[in-house]
Amino acid sequence: MFWKKKNKPPVTNDDQNWLDENLSWLREVFTEEHFQSIKTVTLTKDFFNRDFNGSKEDAFFILNKIKELMRIENDNIILEFYNDSPVVLDDGSVLSTPSEDIDGSWQTASGTYEQDENDNVILSLEEGQLKDTVSLIATISHELAHEILLGEGWLEENDEYLTDLTAIFYGFGIFIGNSKFKFSSFNNGVESGWESQAQGYLPLQVIAYATAWLSVGRNENVTYEEFLNPSLKKYFIQSLNFLNSKN
């Protein structure tokens, strides 16, 4: 005897309810017409017609492009940079970030959003991301989502999870998901090994489900398999199969 395999989402019931509720809220408050006009953003010439070289000029280009894609009209957005990388001292010792774990991994603020007393919006970016275009786009889209939710008055208090979801809502799920975890080798002259770094606030399964939810809602035909990393792609396909089975 054969049983029909039941499609299940990769997220918990609570996460699924949170996603369905908040994605529906975003869809409603920004209007159906606006929702349907948003495109899933990919690292292609269609969206970013530039050869990136890791410069600060790349960040300014990306900022202006994402402002255009998110339809943000605020011209008082200032972009600044800071460095949060471990520092090798003259004696060879390593001064690491305060949040480093004993296994060599850490979670750092990839960017920050601030409104000053002169009505300027200050976005601060960690310089190390200039070498990683995907991470840079993910961070800037998240920080500009703050401007939509807080700057435009949709929220009175900050909500980082909803901010991540808003960036995904505006088409940046591929970047948010692909930049979730980064692994790299290091050698500072004293010791060497591997380090991992986490970015963003939402779990990978939640990012994948949200991206699939939006794909179904917009009736997209984007070839996601071409752009998603293996882990994200697995959860995305699982989410897509579940959502399509409900229709």
PDB file of C-alpha atoms in Angstrom, residues 23-228:
ATOM      1  CA  LEU A  23       3.022  39.298   5.361  1.00  0.00           C
ATOM      2  CA  SER A  24      -0.733  39.781   4.962  1.00  0.00           C
ATOM      3  CA  TRP A  25      -0.483  42.988   7.034  1.00  0.00           C
ATOM      4  CA  LEU A  26       2.305  44.340   4.824  1.00  0.00           C
ATOM      5  CA  ARG A  27       0.326  43.391   1.729  1.00  0.00           C
ATOM      6  CA  GLU A  28      -2.722  45.231   3.043  1.00  0.00           C
ATOM      7  CA  VAL A  29      -1.123  48.447   4.316  1.00  0.00           C
ATOM      8  CA  PHE A  30       0.998  48.960   1.186  1.00  0.00           C
ATOM      9  CA  THR A  31      -1.991  48.091  -1.076  1.00  0.00           C
ATOM     10  CA  GLU A  32      -2.444  45.178  -3.446  1.00  0.00           C
ATOM     11  CA  GLU A  33      -1.320  47.225  -6.446  1.00  0.00           C
ATOM     12  CA  HIS A  34       1.958  48.089  -4.737  1.00  0.00           C
ATOM     13  CA  PHE A  35       2.419  44.482  -3.599  1.00  0.00           C
ATOM     14  CA  GLN A  36       1.993  43.100  -7.099  1.00  0.00           C
ATOM     15  CA  SER A  37       4.412  45.640  -8.591  1.00  0.00           C
ATOM     16  CA  ILE A  38       7.348  44.542  -6.392  1.00  0.00           C
ATOM     17  CA  LYS A  39       9.897  42.312  -8.121  1.00  0.00           C
ATOM     18  CA  THR A  40      12.195  39.723  -6.563  1.00  0.00           C
ATOM     19  CA  VAL A  41      15.660  41.274  -6.722  1.00  0.00           C
ATOM     20  CA  THR A  42      18.631  39.285  -8.052  1.00  0.00           C
ATOM     21  CA  LEU A  43      22.325  40.061  -8.391  1.00  0.00           C
ATOM     22  CA  THR A  44      22.051  40.599 -12.132  1.00  0.00           C
ATOM     23  CA  LYS A  45      22.494  43.518 -14.498  1.00  0.00           C
ATOM     24  CA  ASP A  46      18.720  43.920 -14.571  1.00  0.00           C
ATOM     25  CA  PHE A  47      18.912  45.347 -11.044  1.00  0.00           C
ATOM     26  CA  PHE A  48      22.578  46.225 -10.404  1.00  0.00           C
ATOM     27  CA  ASN A  49      24.216  47.293 -13.646  1.00  0.00           C
ATOM     28  CA  ARG A  50      27.691  47.674 -12.168  1.00  0.00           C
ATOM     29  CA  ASP A  51      30.928  45.739 -11.768  1.00  0.00           C
ATOM     30  CA  PHE A  52      31.549  45.751  -8.016  1.00  0.00           C
ATOM     31  CA  ASN A  53      35.129  46.108  -6.743  1.00  0.00           C
ATOM     32  CA  GLY A  54      34.696  46.326  -2.959  1.00  0.00           C
ATOM     33  CA  SER A  55      34.830  50.115  -2.783  1.00  0.00           C
ATOM     34  CA  LYS A  56      32.745  52.511  -0.735  1.00  0.00           C
ATOM     35  CA  GLU A  57      31.389  53.823  -4.026  1.00  0.00           C
ATOM     36  CA  ASP A  58      29.757  50.402  -4.449  1.00  0.00           C
ATOM     37  CA  ALA A  59      27.857  50.949  -1.200  1.00  0.00           C
ATOM     38  CA  PHE A  60      26.582  54.361  -2.314  1.00  0.00           C
ATOM     39  CA  PHE A  61      25.486  52.878  -5.646  1.00  0.00           C
ATOM     40  CA  ILE A  62      23.638  50.047  -3.874  1.00  0.00           C
ATOM     41  CA  LEU A  63      22.035  52.476  -1.407  1.00  0.00           C
ATOM     42  CA  ASN A  64      20.600  54.613  -4.206  1.00  0.00           C
ATOM     43  CA  LYS A  65      19.437  51.589  -6.190  1.00  0.00           C
ATOM     44  CA  ILE A  66      17.660  50.013  -3.201  1.00  0.00           C
ATOM     45  CA  LYS A  67      16.057  53.362  -2.335  1.00  0.00           C
ATOM     46  CA  GLU A  68      14.661  53.358  -5.867  1.00  0.00           C
ATOM     47  CA  LEU A  69      13.433  49.745  -5.620  1.00  0.00           C
ATOM     48  CA  MET A  70      11.823  50.401  -2.225  1.00  0.00           C
ATOM     49  CA  ARG A  71      10.432  53.744  -3.427  1.00  0.00           C
ATOM     50  CA  ILE A  72      12.027  55.685  -0.599  1.00  0.00           C
ATOM     51  CA  GLU A  73      12.035  59.411  -1.351  1.00  0.00           C
ATOM     52  CA  ASN A  74      13.908  60.661   1.722  1.00  0.00           C
ATOM     53  CA  ASP A  75      16.981  62.559   0.490  1.00  0.00           C
ATOM     54  CA  ASN A  76      18.380  63.046   4.013  1.00  0.00           C
ATOM     55  CA  ILE A  77      19.943  59.596   4.288  1.00  0.00           C
ATOM     56  CA  ILE A  78      23.633  59.690   5.226  1.00  0.00           C
ATOM     57  CA  LEU A  79      25.869  56.661   4.737  1.00  0.00           C
ATOM     58  CA  GLU A  80      28.766  56.106   7.162  1.00  0.00           C
ATOM     59  CA  PHE A  81      31.208  53.251   7.776  1.00  0.00           C
ATOM     60  CA  TYR A  82      32.834  51.582  10.772  1.00  0.00           C
ATOM     61  CA  ASN A  83      35.197  48.648  11.298  1.00  0.00           C
ATOM     62  CA  ASP A  84      34.291  45.792  13.649  1.00  0.00           C
ATOM     63  CA  SER A  85      36.973  43.289  12.601  1.00  0.00           C
ATOM     64  CA  PRO A  86      39.403  41.638  15.037  1.00  0.00           C
ATOM     65  CA  VAL A  87      42.616  43.662  15.424  1.00  0.00           C
ATOM     66  CA  VAL A  88      46.115  42.139  15.535  1.00  0.00           C
ATOM     67  CA  LEU A  89      48.283  44.076  18.023  1.00  0.00           C
ATOM     68  CA  ASP A  90      52.037  44.679  17.711  1.00  0.00           C
ATOM     69  CA  ASP A  91      52.825  41.809  20.078  1.00  0.00           C
ATOM     70  CA  GLY A  92      50.847  39.392  17.903  1.00  0.00           C
ATOM     71  CA  SER A  93      47.860  39.135  20.230  1.00  0.00           C
ATOM     72  CA  VAL A  94      44.365  39.470  18.803  1.00  0.00           C
ATOM     73  CA  LEU A  95      41.826  41.973  20.066  1.00  0.00           C
ATOM     74  CA  SER A  96      38.483  40.502  19.072  1.00  0.00           C
ATOM     75  CA  THR A  97      34.982  41.875  19.117  1.00  0.00           C
ATOM     76  CA  PRO A  98      33.281  41.741  22.547  1.00  0.00           C
ATOM     77  CA  SER A  99      30.719  39.210  21.311  1.00  0.00           C
ATOM     78  CA  GLU A 100      33.200  36.611  20.080  1.00  0.00           C
ATOM     79  CA  ASP A 101      32.548  33.013  21.130  1.00  0.00           C
ATOM     80  CA  ILE A 102      35.232  30.570  22.199  1.00  0.00           C
ATOM     81  CA  ASP A 103      34.859  28.640  18.929  1.00  0.00           C
ATOM     82  CA  GLY A 104      35.890  31.682  16.897  1.00  0.00           C
ATOM     83  CA  SER A 105      32.423  32.691  15.754  1.00  0.00           C
ATOM     84  CA  TRP A 106      30.637  35.920  16.489  1.00  0.00           C
ATOM     85  CA  GLN A 107      27.546  37.893  15.625  1.00  0.00           C
ATOM     86  CA  THR A 108      28.117  41.532  14.910  1.00  0.00           C
ATOM     87  CA  ALA A 109      25.938  44.431  13.852  1.00  0.00           C
ATOM     88  CA  SER A 110      26.353  44.528  10.073  1.00  0.00           C
ATOM     89  CA  GLY A 111      24.705  47.920  10.019  1.00  0.00           C
ATOM     90  CA  THR A 112      22.794  50.406  12.148  1.00  0.00           C
ATOM     91  CA  TYR A 113      19.929  52.836  11.593  1.00  0.00           C
ATOM     92  CA  GLU A 114      19.638  56.144  13.443  1.00  0.00           C
ATOM     93  CA  GLN A 115      17.479  59.249  13.188  1.00  0.00           C
ATOM     94  CA  ASP A 116      19.224  62.397  14.450  1.00  0.00           C
ATOM     95  CA  GLU A 117      17.823  65.656  15.810  1.00  0.00           C
ATOM     96  CA  ASN A 118      18.141  67.332  12.373  1.00  0.00           C
ATOM     97  CA  ASP A 119      15.798  64.805  10.715  1.00  0.00           C
ATOM     98  CA  ASN A 120      18.717  63.084   9.037  1.00  0.00           C
ATOM     99  CA  VAL A 121      18.790  59.304   8.753  1.00  0.00           C
ATOM    100  CA  ILE A 122      22.241  57.815   9.381  1.00  0.00           C
ATOM    101  CA  LEU A 123      23.008  54.346   8.072  1.00  0.00           C
ATOM    102  CA  SER A 124      26.283  52.924   9.387  1.00  0.00           C
ATOM    103  CA  LEU A 125      27.800  49.912   7.621  1.00  0.00           C
ATOM    104  CA  GLU A 126      30.531  47.557   8.790  1.00  0.00           C
ATOM    105  CA  GLU A 127      33.369  47.980   6.263  1.00  0.00           C
ATOM    106  CA  GLY A 128      34.093  44.272   5.949  1.00  0.00           C
ATOM    107  CA  GLN A 129      30.912  43.856   3.936  1.00  0.00           C
ATOM    108  CA  LEU A 130      32.352  45.884   1.083  1.00  0.00           C
ATOM    109  CA  LYS A 131      34.117  42.669   0.033  1.00  0.00           C
ATOM    110  CA  ASP A 132      30.804  40.756  -0.005  1.00  0.00           C
ATOM    111  CA  THR A 133      28.224  42.306  -2.324  1.00  0.00           C
ATOM    112  CA  VAL A 134      25.435  39.909  -1.295  1.00  0.00           C
ATOM    113  CA  SER A 135      25.914  40.737   2.389  1.00  0.00           C
ATOM    114  CA  LEU A 136      26.131  44.453   1.586  1.00  0.00           C
ATOM    115  CA  ILE A 137      22.828  44.401  -0.297  1.00  0.00           C
ATOM    116  CA  ALA A 138      21.173  42.399   2.495  1.00  0.00           C
ATOM    117  CA  THR A 139      22.322  44.877   5.148  1.00  0.00           C
ATOM    118  CA  ILE A 140      21.352  48.015   3.241  1.00  0.00           C
ATOM    119  CA  SER A 141      17.925  46.590   2.378  1.00  0.00           C
ATOM    120  CA  HIS A 142      17.377  45.786   6.076  1.00  0.00           C
ATOM    121  CA  GLU A 143      18.430  49.256   7.230  1.00  0.00           C
ATOM    122  CA  LEU A 144      16.238  50.929   4.609  1.00  0.00           C
ATOM    123  CA  ALA A 145      13.346  48.752   5.769  1.00  0.00           C
ATOM    124  CA  HIS A 146      13.777  50.583   9.098  1.00  0.00           C
ATOM    125  CA  GLU A 147      13.223  53.818   7.199  1.00  0.00           C
ATOM    126  CA  ILE A 148       9.976  52.460   5.733  1.00  0.00           C
ATOM    127  CA  LEU A 149       8.603  51.160   9.044  1.00  0.00           C
ATOM    128  CA  LEU A 150       9.925  53.812  11.459  1.00  0.00           C
ATOM    129  CA  GLY A 151      10.722  56.765   9.244  1.00  0.00           C
ATOM    130  CA  GLU A 152       7.394  56.626   7.409  1.00  0.00           C
ATOM    131  CA  GLY A 153       5.480  56.029  10.644  1.00  0.00           C
ATOM    132  CA  TRP A 154       4.124  52.512  10.182  1.00  0.00           C
ATOM    133  CA  LEU A 155       5.657  51.456  13.516  1.00  0.00           C
ATOM    134  CA  GLU A 156       6.213  53.415  16.712  1.00  0.00           C
ATOM    135  CA  GLU A 157       8.715  50.963  18.213  1.00  0.00           C
ATOM    136  CA  ASN A 158      11.543  49.099  16.512  1.00  0.00           C
ATOM    137  CA  ASP A 159      10.974  45.452  15.571  1.00  0.00           C
ATOM    138  CA  GLU A 160      14.045  43.816  14.014  1.00  0.00           C
ATOM    139  CA  TYR A 161      12.193  40.662  12.976  1.00  0.00           C
ATOM    140  CA  LEU A 162       9.507  42.597  11.147  1.00  0.00           C
ATOM    141  CA  THR A 163      12.213  44.789   9.630  1.00  0.00           C
ATOM    142  CA  ASP A 164      13.952  41.740   8.154  1.00  0.00           C
ATOM    143  CA  LEU A 165      10.573  40.545   6.875  1.00  0.00           C
ATOM    144  CA  THR A 166       9.874  43.934   5.292  1.00  0.00           C
ATOM    145  CA  ALA A 167      13.164  43.764   3.372  1.00  0.00           C
ATOM    146  CA  ILE A 168      12.119  40.303   2.148  1.00  0.00           C
ATOM    147  CA  PHE A 169       8.649  41.680   1.286  1.00  0.00           C
ATOM    148  CA  TYR A 170      10.377  44.253  -0.931  1.00  0.00           C
ATOM    149  CA  GLY A 171      12.126  41.520  -2.913  1.00  0.00           C
ATOM    150  CA  PHE A 172      15.404  40.996  -1.063  1.00  0.00           C
ATOM    151  CA  GLY A 173      14.797  37.471   0.280  1.00  0.00           C
ATOM    152  CA  ILE A 174      17.567  35.948  -1.830  1.00  0.00           C
ATOM    153  CA  PHE A 175      20.126  38.313  -0.302  1.00  0.00           C
ATOM    154  CA  ILE A 176      18.792  38.070   3.267  1.00  0.00           C
ATOM    155  CA  GLY A 177      18.866  34.268   3.046  1.00  0.00           C
ATOM    156  CA  ASN A 178      22.160  33.785   1.223  1.00  0.00           C
ATOM    157  CA  SER A 179      23.984  36.066   3.672  1.00  0.00           C
ATOM    158  CA  LYS A 180      22.555  34.412   6.796  1.00  0.00           C
ATOM    159  CA  PHE A 181      25.721  32.420   7.556  1.00  0.00           C
ATOM    160  CA  LYS A 182      29.257  33.108   6.341  1.00  0.00           C
ATOM    161  CA  PHE A 183      32.239  30.811   6.812  1.00  0.00           C
ATOM    162  CA  SER A 184      35.826  31.850   6.133  1.00  0.00           C
ATOM    163  CA  SER A 185      39.381  30.885   6.992  1.00  0.00           C
ATOM    164  CA  PHE A 186      41.754  33.151   8.879  1.00  0.00           C
ATOM    165  CA  ASN A 187      45.467  33.388   9.542  1.00  0.00           C
ATOM    166  CA  ASN A 188      46.699  36.293  11.652  1.00  0.00           C
ATOM    167  CA  GLY A 189      50.305  35.159  11.924  1.00  0.00           C
ATOM    168  CA  VAL A 190      49.759  33.659  15.362  1.00  0.00           C
ATOM    169  CA  GLU A 191      46.918  31.229  14.789  1.00  0.00           C
ATOM    170  CA  SER A 192      44.770  30.054  11.907  1.00  0.00           C
ATOM    171  CA  GLY A 193      41.477  28.276  11.463  1.00  0.00           C
ATOM    172  CA  TRP A 194      37.881  28.773  10.428  1.00  0.00           C
ATOM    173  CA  GLU A 195      35.393  31.337  11.663  1.00  0.00           C
ATOM    174  CA  SER A 196      31.651  31.657  11.162  1.00  0.00           C
ATOM    175  CA  GLN A 197      29.577  34.793  11.253  1.00  0.00           C
ATOM    176  CA  ALA A 198      25.791  35.134  11.517  1.00  0.00           C
ATOM    177  CA  GLN A 199      23.856  37.992   9.964  1.00  0.00           C
ATOM    178  CA  GLY A 200      20.244  39.038  10.273  1.00  0.00           C
ATOM    179  CA  TYR A 201      17.470  38.099  12.678  1.00  0.00           C
ATOM    180  CA  LEU A 202      15.167  35.539  11.053  1.00  0.00           C
ATOM    181  CA  PRO A 203      15.990  31.803  10.863  1.00  0.00           C
ATOM    182  CA  LEU A 204      16.782  30.397   7.428  1.00  0.00           C
ATOM    183  CA  GLN A 205      13.556  28.340   7.324  1.00  0.00           C
ATOM    184  CA  VAL A 206      11.505  31.478   8.011  1.00  0.00           C
ATOM    185  CA  ILE A 207      13.307  33.418   5.272  1.00  0.00           C
ATOM    186  CA  ALA A 208      12.666  30.595   2.799  1.00  0.00           C
ATOM    187  CA  TYR A 209       8.961  30.333   3.690  1.00  0.00           C
ATOM    188  CA  ALA A 210       8.476  34.106   3.401  1.00  0.00           C
ATOM    189  CA  THR A 211      10.207  34.159   0.016  1.00  0.00           C
ATOM    190  CA  ALA A 212       8.020  31.296  -1.232  1.00  0.00           C
ATOM    191  CA  TRP A 213       4.872  32.956   0.193  1.00  0.00           C
ATOM    192  CA  LEU A 214       5.639  36.105  -1.778  1.00  0.00           C
ATOM    193  CA  SER A 215       6.476  34.145  -4.928  1.00  0.00           C
ATOM    194  CA  VAL A 216       3.084  32.423  -4.818  1.00  0.00           C
ATOM    195  CA  GLY A 217       1.247  35.636  -3.933  1.00  0.00           C
ATOM    196  CA  ARG A 218       2.809  37.468  -6.880  1.00  0.00           C
ATOM    197  CA  ASN A 219       2.565  34.492  -9.231  1.00  0.00           C
ATOM    198  CA  GLU A 220       6.263  34.811 -10.002  1.00  0.00           C
ATOM    199  CA  ASN A 221       8.260  32.710 -12.422  1.00  0.00           C
ATOM    200  CA  VAL A 222      11.715  33.590 -11.087  1.00  0.00           C
ATOM    201  CA  THR A 223      14.230  30.724 -11.396  1.00  0.00           C
ATOM    202  CA  TYR A 224      15.122  30.735  -7.703  1.00  0.00           C
ATOM    203  CA  GLU A 225      17.254  27.586  -8.011  1.00  0.00           C
ATOM    204  CA  GLU A 226      19.752  29.671  -9.947  1.00  0.00           C
ATOM    205  CA  PHE A 227      20.275  32.111  -7.076  1.00  0.00           C
ATOM    206  CA  LEU A 228      19.691  30.317  -3.743  1.00  0.00           C
TER     207      LEU A 228
END
